[in-house]
Amino acid sequence: MSTLNKGIEKVEVTLKWDPSPLGTPDNDLDIIAATYAAGAPHGEPSYLVHFGSRSPDGTITLNRDSRTGQGFGSDEVMTLELDRLSETYTRVIVGVAIQQGEGRKVFGDVANTEVLVREGRTDLAASDFSGVADATAATVAEFSRDDTGAWRFHTALRGFDADPNTFTSLMGI
């Protein structure tokens, strides 16, 4: 658990949505984390964590990856152990993208979406994507190191009209 002096340490990002109606293509949403080095805090990330992967050092892990939204509780869960992340990295952006395999879908097309950013039992941010209903992807959280090396959270709900691959190159700008 963080304190005011220590900053953010370990965060969980959860995402849920309802399955698409019978006879229609599945809704497939994905949590994506982009990590940026101190020398290049914007633009192309140093590495991405998405689609069932984890960071090279194991500090950012996608624990659950759903392609349909079926089931109870969270459909996707990502854990970020920021307190263990190398000092080389000073910025992490977390976003959500909708796969566009069966035609263009926006957040407004997907029923009962919810993303929650938590540290321990403390909710840092929550969104149903209504503020970016016409977007196909959105950033939801930004974490950055301050001058003392502590991680700080910034709300970052910002919509994009981009496929998942393009989104990963834009989310840190």
mmCIF file of C-alpha atoms in Angstrom:
data_model
loop_
_atom_site.group_PDB
_atom_site.id
_atom_site.type_symbol
_atom_site.label_atom_id
_atom_site.label_comp_id
_atom_site.label_asym_id
_atom_site.label_seq_id
_atom_site.Cartn_x
_atom_site.Cartn_y
_atom_site.Cartn_z
ATOM 1 C CA MET A 1 0.000 0.000 0.000
ATOM 2 C CA SER A 2 1.279 3.443 -0.830
ATOM 3 C CA THR A 3 1.711 6.404 1.442
ATOM 4 C CA LEU A 4 1.952 10.033 0.456
ATOM 5 C CA ASN A 5 5.747 9.817 0.665
ATOM 6 C CA LYS A 6 6.252 6.428 -0.989
ATOM 7 C CA GLY A 7 3.864 6.927 -3.901
ATOM 8 C CA ILE A 8 2.035 4.242 -5.829
ATOM 9 C CA GLU A 9 3.502 0.747 -5.475
ATOM 10 C CA LYS A 10 1.271 -2.008 -6.882
ATOM 11 C CA VAL A 11 -1.800 -1.414 -9.027
ATOM 12 C CA GLU A 12 -4.482 -3.627 -10.524
ATOM 13 C CA VAL A 13 -6.459 -2.603 -13.603
ATOM 14 C CA THR A 14 -9.660 -4.545 -14.219
ATOM 15 C CA LEU A 15 -11.916 -4.429 -17.263
ATOM 16 C CA LYS A 16 -15.336 -5.922 -17.813
ATOM 17 C CA TRP A 17 -18.050 -5.813 -20.446
ATOM 18 C CA ASP A 18 -21.102 -7.781 -21.504
ATOM 19 C CA PRO A 19 -20.902 -10.348 -24.299
ATOM 20 C CA SER A 20 -22.303 -9.290 -27.652
ATOM 21 C CA PRO A 21 -25.903 -10.265 -28.470
ATOM 22 C CA LEU A 22 -26.492 -13.736 -29.924
ATOM 23 C CA GLY A 23 -25.728 -13.937 -33.622
ATOM 24 C CA THR A 24 -23.423 -10.901 -33.634
ATOM 25 C CA PRO A 25 -19.604 -10.860 -33.630
ATOM 26 C CA ASP A 26 -17.893 -11.039 -30.225
ATOM 27 C CA ASN A 27 -16.757 -7.875 -28.475
ATOM 28 C CA ASP A 28 -13.042 -8.231 -27.730
ATOM 29 C CA LEU A 29 -11.525 -5.505 -25.559
ATOM 30 C CA ASP A 30 -7.901 -5.531 -24.438
ATOM 31 C CA ILE A 31 -5.935 -3.837 -21.651
ATOM 32 C CA ILE A 32 -2.581 -2.550 -22.908
ATOM 33 C CA ALA A 33 0.304 -1.097 -20.881
ATOM 34 C CA ALA A 34 3.059 0.930 -22.531
ATOM 35 C CA THR A 35 6.319 1.579 -20.673
ATOM 36 C CA TYR A 36 8.600 4.530 -21.460
ATOM 37 C CA ALA A 37 12.242 5.103 -20.556
ATOM 38 C CA ALA A 38 13.517 8.295 -18.942
ATOM 39 C CA GLY A 39 15.255 9.399 -22.144
ATOM 40 C CA ALA A 40 12.121 8.909 -24.287
ATOM 41 C CA PRO A 41 9.004 9.486 -22.143
ATOM 42 C CA HIS A 42 6.718 10.096 -25.160
ATOM 43 C CA GLY A 43 6.087 8.480 -28.552
ATOM 44 C CA GLU A 44 7.053 4.847 -29.126
ATOM 45 C CA PRO A 45 7.114 2.789 -25.914
ATOM 46 C CA SER A 46 10.139 0.802 -24.748
ATOM 47 C CA TYR A 47 7.834 -2.224 -24.556
ATOM 48 C CA LEU A 48 4.162 -3.178 -24.449
ATOM 49 C CA VAL A 49 2.244 -5.635 -22.300
ATOM 50 C CA HIS A 50 -0.948 -6.964 -23.898
ATOM 51 C CA PHE A 51 -2.741 -10.045 -25.266
ATOM 52 C CA GLY A 52 -1.652 -12.528 -22.606
ATOM 53 C CA SER A 53 1.914 -11.243 -22.267
ATOM 54 C CA ARG A 54 4.004 -9.807 -19.455
ATOM 55 C CA SER A 55 6.900 -7.377 -19.139
ATOM 56 C CA PRO A 56 10.430 -8.744 -19.604
ATOM 57 C CA ASP A 57 11.114 -8.380 -15.868
ATOM 58 C CA GLY A 58 7.698 -9.684 -14.736
ATOM 59 C CA THR A 59 6.597 -6.419 -13.114
ATOM 60 C CA ILE A 60 3.592 -5.907 -15.429
ATOM 61 C CA THR A 61 1.404 -8.935 -16.113
ATOM 62 C CA LEU A 62 -1.869 -9.480 -17.944
ATOM 63 C CA ASN A 63 -3.403 -12.071 -15.628
ATOM 64 C CA ARG A 64 -6.677 -12.607 -17.442
ATOM 65 C CA ASP A 65 -7.524 -12.079 -21.125
ATOM 66 C CA SER A 66 -11.066 -12.517 -22.439
ATOM 67 C CA ARG A 67 -12.082 -12.417 -26.089
ATOM 68 C CA THR A 68 -15.828 -12.397 -25.500
ATOM 69 C CA GLY A 69 -16.717 -10.731 -22.184
ATOM 70 C CA GLN A 70 -18.375 -13.949 -20.985
ATOM 71 C CA GLY A 71 -18.270 -14.929 -17.347
ATOM 72 C CA PHE A 72 -18.696 -13.237 -14.008
ATOM 73 C CA GLY A 73 -16.581 -10.450 -12.576
ATOM 74 C CA SER A 74 -13.652 -8.938 -14.416
ATOM 75 C CA ASP A 75 -12.962 -10.141 -17.954
ATOM 76 C CA GLU A 76 -9.390 -8.811 -18.049
ATOM 77 C CA VAL A 77 -7.007 -8.073 -15.176
ATOM 78 C CA MET A 78 -3.562 -6.475 -15.336
ATOM 79 C CA THR A 79 -1.175 -6.116 -12.402
ATOM 80 C CA LEU A 80 1.511 -3.410 -12.378
ATOM 81 C CA GLU A 81 4.210 -3.704 -9.704
ATOM 82 C CA LEU A 82 5.570 -0.207 -10.166
ATOM 83 C CA ASP A 83 7.730 -0.369 -7.037
ATOM 84 C CA ARG A 84 9.741 -3.191 -8.704
ATOM 85 C CA LEU A 85 10.018 -1.554 -12.138
ATOM 86 C CA SER A 86 13.575 -0.613 -13.117
ATOM 87 C CA GLU A 87 14.583 3.021 -12.566
ATOM 88 C CA THR A 88 15.224 3.118 -16.320
ATOM 89 C CA TYR A 89 11.467 3.528 -16.786
ATOM 90 C CA THR A 90 9.751 6.729 -15.717
ATOM 91 C CA ARG A 91 6.316 6.547 -17.322
ATOM 92 C CA VAL A 92 3.649 3.870 -17.829
ATOM 93 C CA ILE A 93 0.421 4.459 -19.751
ATOM 94 C CA VAL A 94 -2.486 1.999 -19.505
ATOM 95 C CA GLY A 95 -5.161 1.889 -22.171
ATOM 96 C CA VAL A 96 -7.996 -0.212 -23.542
ATOM 97 C CA ALA A 97 -8.506 -1.039 -27.216
ATOM 98 C CA ILE A 98 -11.377 -2.743 -29.022
ATOM 99 C CA GLN A 99 -10.333 -5.353 -31.577
ATOM 100 C CA GLN A 100 -11.760 -4.388 -34.961
ATOM 101 C CA GLY A 101 -11.838 -7.806 -36.678
ATOM 102 C CA GLU A 102 -15.553 -7.872 -37.553
ATOM 103 C CA GLY A 103 -16.054 -4.218 -38.485
ATOM 104 C CA ARG A 104 -15.642 -0.960 -36.612
ATOM 105 C CA LYS A 105 -16.847 -0.910 -33.010
ATOM 106 C CA VAL A 106 -16.696 1.948 -30.520
ATOM 107 C CA PHE A 107 -17.117 1.898 -26.742
ATOM 108 C CA GLY A 108 -20.731 3.035 -27.151
ATOM 109 C CA ASP A 109 -21.430 -0.213 -29.049
ATOM 110 C CA VAL A 110 -20.287 -2.436 -26.152
ATOM 111 C CA ALA A 111 -22.742 -2.931 -23.283
ATOM 112 C CA ASN A 112 -21.829 -2.389 -19.630
ATOM 113 C CA THR A 113 -18.154 -1.563 -19.984
ATOM 114 C CA GLU A 114 -16.219 -0.692 -16.848
ATOM 115 C CA VAL A 115 -12.549 -0.162 -16.128
ATOM 116 C CA LEU A 116 -11.276 0.175 -12.582
ATOM 117 C CA VAL A 117 -7.788 1.202 -11.450
ATOM 118 C CA ARG A 118 -7.038 0.176 -7.850
ATOM 119 C CA GLU A 119 -4.181 0.153 -5.429
ATOM 120 C CA GLY A 120 -5.015 -2.298 -2.671
ATOM 121 C CA ARG A 121 -8.533 -1.400 -1.583
ATOM 122 C CA THR A 122 -8.326 2.155 -2.869
ATOM 123 C CA ASP A 123 -10.007 3.015 -6.167
ATOM 124 C CA LEU A 124 -7.811 5.439 -8.096
ATOM 125 C CA ALA A 125 -10.112 5.732 -11.136
ATOM 126 C CA ALA A 126 -13.221 4.162 -12.629
ATOM 127 C CA SER A 127 -14.906 4.696 -15.978
ATOM 128 C CA ASP A 128 -17.709 3.280 -18.085
ATOM 129 C CA PHE A 129 -16.180 4.903 -21.208
ATOM 130 C CA SER A 130 -19.257 7.139 -21.675
ATOM 131 C CA GLY A 131 -16.917 10.133 -21.993
ATOM 132 C CA VAL A 132 -15.239 8.472 -24.998
ATOM 133 C CA ALA A 133 -18.257 6.578 -26.405
ATOM 134 C CA ASP A 134 -17.263 7.284 -30.038
ATOM 135 C CA ALA A 135 -13.688 6.051 -29.576
ATOM 136 C CA THR A 136 -12.258 2.644 -30.525
ATOM 137 C CA ALA A 137 -9.454 2.896 -27.934
ATOM 138 C CA ALA A 138 -8.721 4.992 -24.850
ATOM 139 C CA THR A 139 -6.006 5.654 -22.315
ATOM 140 C CA VAL A 140 -7.285 5.160 -18.764
ATOM 141 C CA ALA A 141 -4.305 5.786 -16.465
ATOM 142 C CA GLU A 142 -0.855 7.317 -16.426
ATOM 143 C CA PHE A 143 1.840 6.594 -13.873
ATOM 144 C CA SER A 144 5.005 8.657 -13.723
ATOM 145 C CA ARG A 145 8.011 8.881 -11.414
ATOM 146 C CA ASP A 146 8.502 12.144 -9.602
ATOM 147 C CA ASP A 147 11.869 13.698 -8.700
ATOM 148 C CA THR A 148 12.148 11.486 -5.599
ATOM 149 C CA GLY A 149 11.588 8.298 -7.613
ATOM 150 C CA ALA A 150 8.068 7.737 -6.242
ATOM 151 C CA TRP A 151 5.327 6.744 -8.674
ATOM 152 C CA ARG A 152 2.347 9.098 -9.038
ATOM 153 C CA PHE A 153 -1.051 8.400 -10.623
ATOM 154 C CA HIS A 154 -2.747 10.698 -13.118
ATOM 155 C CA THR A 155 -6.240 10.172 -14.525
ATOM 156 C CA ALA A 156 -5.854 9.871 -18.284
ATOM 157 C CA LEU A 157 -9.203 9.080 -19.959
ATOM 158 C CA ARG A 158 -8.559 10.101 -23.553
ATOM 159 C CA GLY A 159 -10.268 8.574 -26.587
ATOM 160 C CA PHE A 160 -8.672 7.580 -29.900
ATOM 161 C CA ASP A 161 -10.083 6.451 -33.246
ATOM 162 C CA ALA A 162 -7.423 3.865 -34.023
ATOM 163 C CA ASP A 163 -6.986 0.121 -34.379
ATOM 164 C CA PRO A 164 -5.063 -1.564 -31.522
ATOM 165 C CA ASN A 165 -1.704 -1.532 -33.340
ATOM 166 C CA THR A 166 -1.909 2.149 -34.225
ATOM 167 C CA PHE A 167 -3.187 2.973 -30.741
ATOM 168 C CA THR A 168 -0.057 1.535 -29.120
ATOM 169 C CA SER A 169 2.091 4.025 -31.037
ATOM 170 C CA LEU A 170 -0.200 6.963 -30.148
ATOM 171 C CA MET A 171 -1.094 6.353 -26.517
ATOM 172 C CA GLY A 172 2.089 7.884 -25.084
ATOM 173 C CA ILE A 173 2.020 11.103 -27.106
#
